[in-house]
mmCIF file of C-alpha atoms in Angstrom:
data_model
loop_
_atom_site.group_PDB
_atom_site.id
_atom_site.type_symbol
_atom_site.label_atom_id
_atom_site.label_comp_id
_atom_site.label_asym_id
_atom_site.label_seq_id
_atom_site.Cartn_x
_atom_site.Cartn_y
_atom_site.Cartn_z
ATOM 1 C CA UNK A 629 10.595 -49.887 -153.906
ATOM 2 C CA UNK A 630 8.925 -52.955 -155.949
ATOM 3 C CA UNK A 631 8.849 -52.290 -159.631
ATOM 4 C CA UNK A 632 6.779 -55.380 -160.503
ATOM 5 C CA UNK A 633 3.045 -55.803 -159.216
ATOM 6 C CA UNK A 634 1.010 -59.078 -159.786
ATOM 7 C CA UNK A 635 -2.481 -57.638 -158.843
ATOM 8 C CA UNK A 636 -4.716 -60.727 -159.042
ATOM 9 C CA UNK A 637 -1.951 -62.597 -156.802
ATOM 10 C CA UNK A 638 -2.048 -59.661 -154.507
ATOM 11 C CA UNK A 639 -5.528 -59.423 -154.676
ATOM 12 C CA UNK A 640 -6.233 -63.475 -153.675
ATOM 13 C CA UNK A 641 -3.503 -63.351 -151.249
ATOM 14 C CA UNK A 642 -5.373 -60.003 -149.626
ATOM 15 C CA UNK A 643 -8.567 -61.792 -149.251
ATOM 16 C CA UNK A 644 -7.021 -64.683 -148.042
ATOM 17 C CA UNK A 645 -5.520 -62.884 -144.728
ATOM 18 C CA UNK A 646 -8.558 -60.827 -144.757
ATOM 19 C CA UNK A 647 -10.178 -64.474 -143.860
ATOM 20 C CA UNK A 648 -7.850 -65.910 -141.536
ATOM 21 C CA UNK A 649 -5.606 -63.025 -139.944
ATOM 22 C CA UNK A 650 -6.365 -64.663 -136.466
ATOM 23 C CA UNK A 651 -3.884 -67.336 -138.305
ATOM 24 C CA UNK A 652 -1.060 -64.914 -138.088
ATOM 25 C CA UNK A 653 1.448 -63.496 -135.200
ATOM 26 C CA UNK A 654 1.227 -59.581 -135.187
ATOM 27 C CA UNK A 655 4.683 -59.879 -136.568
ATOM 28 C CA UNK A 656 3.597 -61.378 -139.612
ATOM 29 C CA UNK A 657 0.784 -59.019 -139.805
ATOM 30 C CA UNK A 658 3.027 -56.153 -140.227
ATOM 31 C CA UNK A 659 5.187 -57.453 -142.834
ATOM 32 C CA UNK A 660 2.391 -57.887 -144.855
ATOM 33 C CA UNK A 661 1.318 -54.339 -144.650
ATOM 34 C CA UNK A 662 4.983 -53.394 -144.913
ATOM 35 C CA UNK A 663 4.108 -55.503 -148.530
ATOM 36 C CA UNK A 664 1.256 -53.987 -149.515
ATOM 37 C CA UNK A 665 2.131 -50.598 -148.515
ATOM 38 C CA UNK A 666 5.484 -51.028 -150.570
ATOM 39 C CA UNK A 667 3.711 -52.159 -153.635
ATOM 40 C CA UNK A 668 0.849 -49.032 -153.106
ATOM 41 C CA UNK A 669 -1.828 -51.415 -153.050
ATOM 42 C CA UNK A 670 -4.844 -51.091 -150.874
ATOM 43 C CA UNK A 671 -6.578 -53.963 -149.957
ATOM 44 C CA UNK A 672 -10.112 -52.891 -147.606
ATOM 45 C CA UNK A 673 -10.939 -55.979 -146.653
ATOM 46 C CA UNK A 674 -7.776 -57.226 -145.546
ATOM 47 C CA UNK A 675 -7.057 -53.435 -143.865
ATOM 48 C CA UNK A 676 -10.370 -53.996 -141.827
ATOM 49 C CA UNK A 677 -9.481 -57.332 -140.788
ATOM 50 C CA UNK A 678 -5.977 -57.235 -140.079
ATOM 51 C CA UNK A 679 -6.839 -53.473 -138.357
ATOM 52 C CA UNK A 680 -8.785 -55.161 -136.050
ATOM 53 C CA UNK A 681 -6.545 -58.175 -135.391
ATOM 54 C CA UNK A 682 -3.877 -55.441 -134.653
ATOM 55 C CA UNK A 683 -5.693 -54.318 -131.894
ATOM 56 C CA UNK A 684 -5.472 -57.554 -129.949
ATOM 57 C CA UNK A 685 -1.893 -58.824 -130.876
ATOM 58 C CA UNK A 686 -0.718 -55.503 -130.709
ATOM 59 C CA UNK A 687 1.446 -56.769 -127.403
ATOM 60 C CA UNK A 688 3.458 -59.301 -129.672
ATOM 61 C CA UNK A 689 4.868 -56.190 -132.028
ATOM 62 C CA UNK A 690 7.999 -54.547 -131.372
ATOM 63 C CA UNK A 691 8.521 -50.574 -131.354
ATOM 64 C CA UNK A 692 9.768 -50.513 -134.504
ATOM 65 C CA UNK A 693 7.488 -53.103 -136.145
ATOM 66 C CA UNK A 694 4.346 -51.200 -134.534
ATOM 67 C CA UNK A 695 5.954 -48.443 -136.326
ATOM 68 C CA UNK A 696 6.181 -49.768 -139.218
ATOM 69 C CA UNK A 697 2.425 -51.090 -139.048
ATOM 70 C CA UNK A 698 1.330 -46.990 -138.798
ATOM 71 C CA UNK A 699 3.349 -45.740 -141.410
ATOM 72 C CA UNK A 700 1.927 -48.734 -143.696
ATOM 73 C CA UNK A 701 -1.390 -47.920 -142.900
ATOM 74 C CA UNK A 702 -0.799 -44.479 -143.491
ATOM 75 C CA UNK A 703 0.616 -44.907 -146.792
ATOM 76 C CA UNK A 704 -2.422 -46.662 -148.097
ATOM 77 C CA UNK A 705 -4.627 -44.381 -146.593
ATOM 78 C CA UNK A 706 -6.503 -46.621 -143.860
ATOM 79 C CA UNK A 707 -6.890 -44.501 -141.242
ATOM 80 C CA UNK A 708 -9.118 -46.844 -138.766
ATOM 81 C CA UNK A 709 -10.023 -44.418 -135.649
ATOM 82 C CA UNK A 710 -9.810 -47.488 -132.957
ATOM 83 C CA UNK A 711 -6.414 -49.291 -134.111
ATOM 84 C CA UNK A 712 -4.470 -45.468 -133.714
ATOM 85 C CA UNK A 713 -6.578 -44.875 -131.054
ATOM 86 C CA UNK A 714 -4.627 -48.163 -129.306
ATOM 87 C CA UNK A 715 -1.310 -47.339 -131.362
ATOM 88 C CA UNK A 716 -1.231 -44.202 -129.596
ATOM 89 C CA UNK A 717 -1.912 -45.860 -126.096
ATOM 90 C CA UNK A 718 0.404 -48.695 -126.680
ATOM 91 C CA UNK A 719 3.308 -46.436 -127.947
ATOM 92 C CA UNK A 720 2.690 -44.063 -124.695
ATOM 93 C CA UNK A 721 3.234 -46.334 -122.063
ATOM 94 C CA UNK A 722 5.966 -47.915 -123.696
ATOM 95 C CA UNK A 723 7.424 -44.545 -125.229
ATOM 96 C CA UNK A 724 11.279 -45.991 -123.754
ATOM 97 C CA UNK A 725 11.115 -49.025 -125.975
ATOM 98 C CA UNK A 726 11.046 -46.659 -129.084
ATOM 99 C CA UNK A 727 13.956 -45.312 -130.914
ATOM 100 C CA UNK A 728 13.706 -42.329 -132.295
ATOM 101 C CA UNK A 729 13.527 -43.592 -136.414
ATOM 102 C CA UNK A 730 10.209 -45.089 -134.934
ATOM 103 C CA UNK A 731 8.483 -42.136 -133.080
ATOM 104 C CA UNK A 732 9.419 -39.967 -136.336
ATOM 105 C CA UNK A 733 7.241 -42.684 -137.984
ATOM 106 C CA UNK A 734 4.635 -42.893 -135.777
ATOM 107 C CA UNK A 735 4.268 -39.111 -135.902
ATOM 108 C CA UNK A 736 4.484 -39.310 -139.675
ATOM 109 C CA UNK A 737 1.678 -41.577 -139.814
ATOM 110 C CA UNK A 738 -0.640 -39.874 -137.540
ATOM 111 C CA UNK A 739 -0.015 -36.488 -139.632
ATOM 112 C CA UNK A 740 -0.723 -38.689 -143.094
ATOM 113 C CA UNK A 741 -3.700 -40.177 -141.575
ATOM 114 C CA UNK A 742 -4.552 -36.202 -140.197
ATOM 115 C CA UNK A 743 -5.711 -38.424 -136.599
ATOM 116 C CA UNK A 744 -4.812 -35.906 -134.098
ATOM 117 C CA UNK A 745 -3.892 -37.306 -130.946
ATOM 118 C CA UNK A 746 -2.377 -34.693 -128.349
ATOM 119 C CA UNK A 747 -1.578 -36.665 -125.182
ATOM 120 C CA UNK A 748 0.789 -38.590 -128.182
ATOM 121 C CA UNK A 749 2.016 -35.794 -129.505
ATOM 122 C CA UNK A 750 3.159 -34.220 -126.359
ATOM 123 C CA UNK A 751 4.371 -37.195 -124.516
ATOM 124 C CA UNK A 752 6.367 -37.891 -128.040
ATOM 125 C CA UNK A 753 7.713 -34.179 -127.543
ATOM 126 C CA UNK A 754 8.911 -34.786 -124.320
ATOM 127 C CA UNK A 755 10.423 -37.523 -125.068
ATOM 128 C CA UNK A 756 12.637 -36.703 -127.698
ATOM 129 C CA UNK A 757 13.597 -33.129 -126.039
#
């Protein structure tokens, strides 16, 4: 984990993909929530936009970044019904593309963010039995 955190850089740079995260590929996306989450810094108005923006480029993720994206926004408690809502869709029709290390986060994520999704939870079940 990070040790150092420059909060008014994190902040500017947070408002700045808050304003253009149409600019970015979903990859990108995710590795900056994989940075904020890492540092334990919440940004709402870049979760709301880039929450959204997930939503549409969620097709250009792989499993385990998409993963990765849920756990993040888990960890800094954004819990935005429509994105898992989609997350959960997303990850069931493509449940073979998903290694195990990434359903265990997706799970995670959907127990930290206490959204309760059964058809997920089941098909996830089945999967790894």
């Amino acid at each position: 984990a990070a040790g150092y955190r420059d909060v008014p850089a994190m902040t500017a740079l947070g408002w700045q993909v808050a304003d253009r995260a149409w600019d970015f590929h979903g990859e990108d996306l995710a590795k900056i929530l994989k940075a904020f989450a890492e540092l334990g810094m919440s940004h709402q108005g870049m979760m709301s936009s880039v929450s959204m923006e997930m939503i549409w480029k969620i097709d250009q993720l792989s499993a385990s970044s998409l993963s990765q994206v849920a756990e993040s926004c888990a960890r800094l408690d954004y819990c935005s019904e429509p994105m898992f809502e989609w997350l959960a869709g997303h990850v069931m029709s493509r449940l073979s593309e998903y290694s195990a290390p990434d359903l265990a986060r997706v799970m995670w994520a959907f127990g930290q963010a206490s959204v309760c999704h059964e058809a997920l939870a089941s098909s996830v079940a089945a999967e790894v039995t």
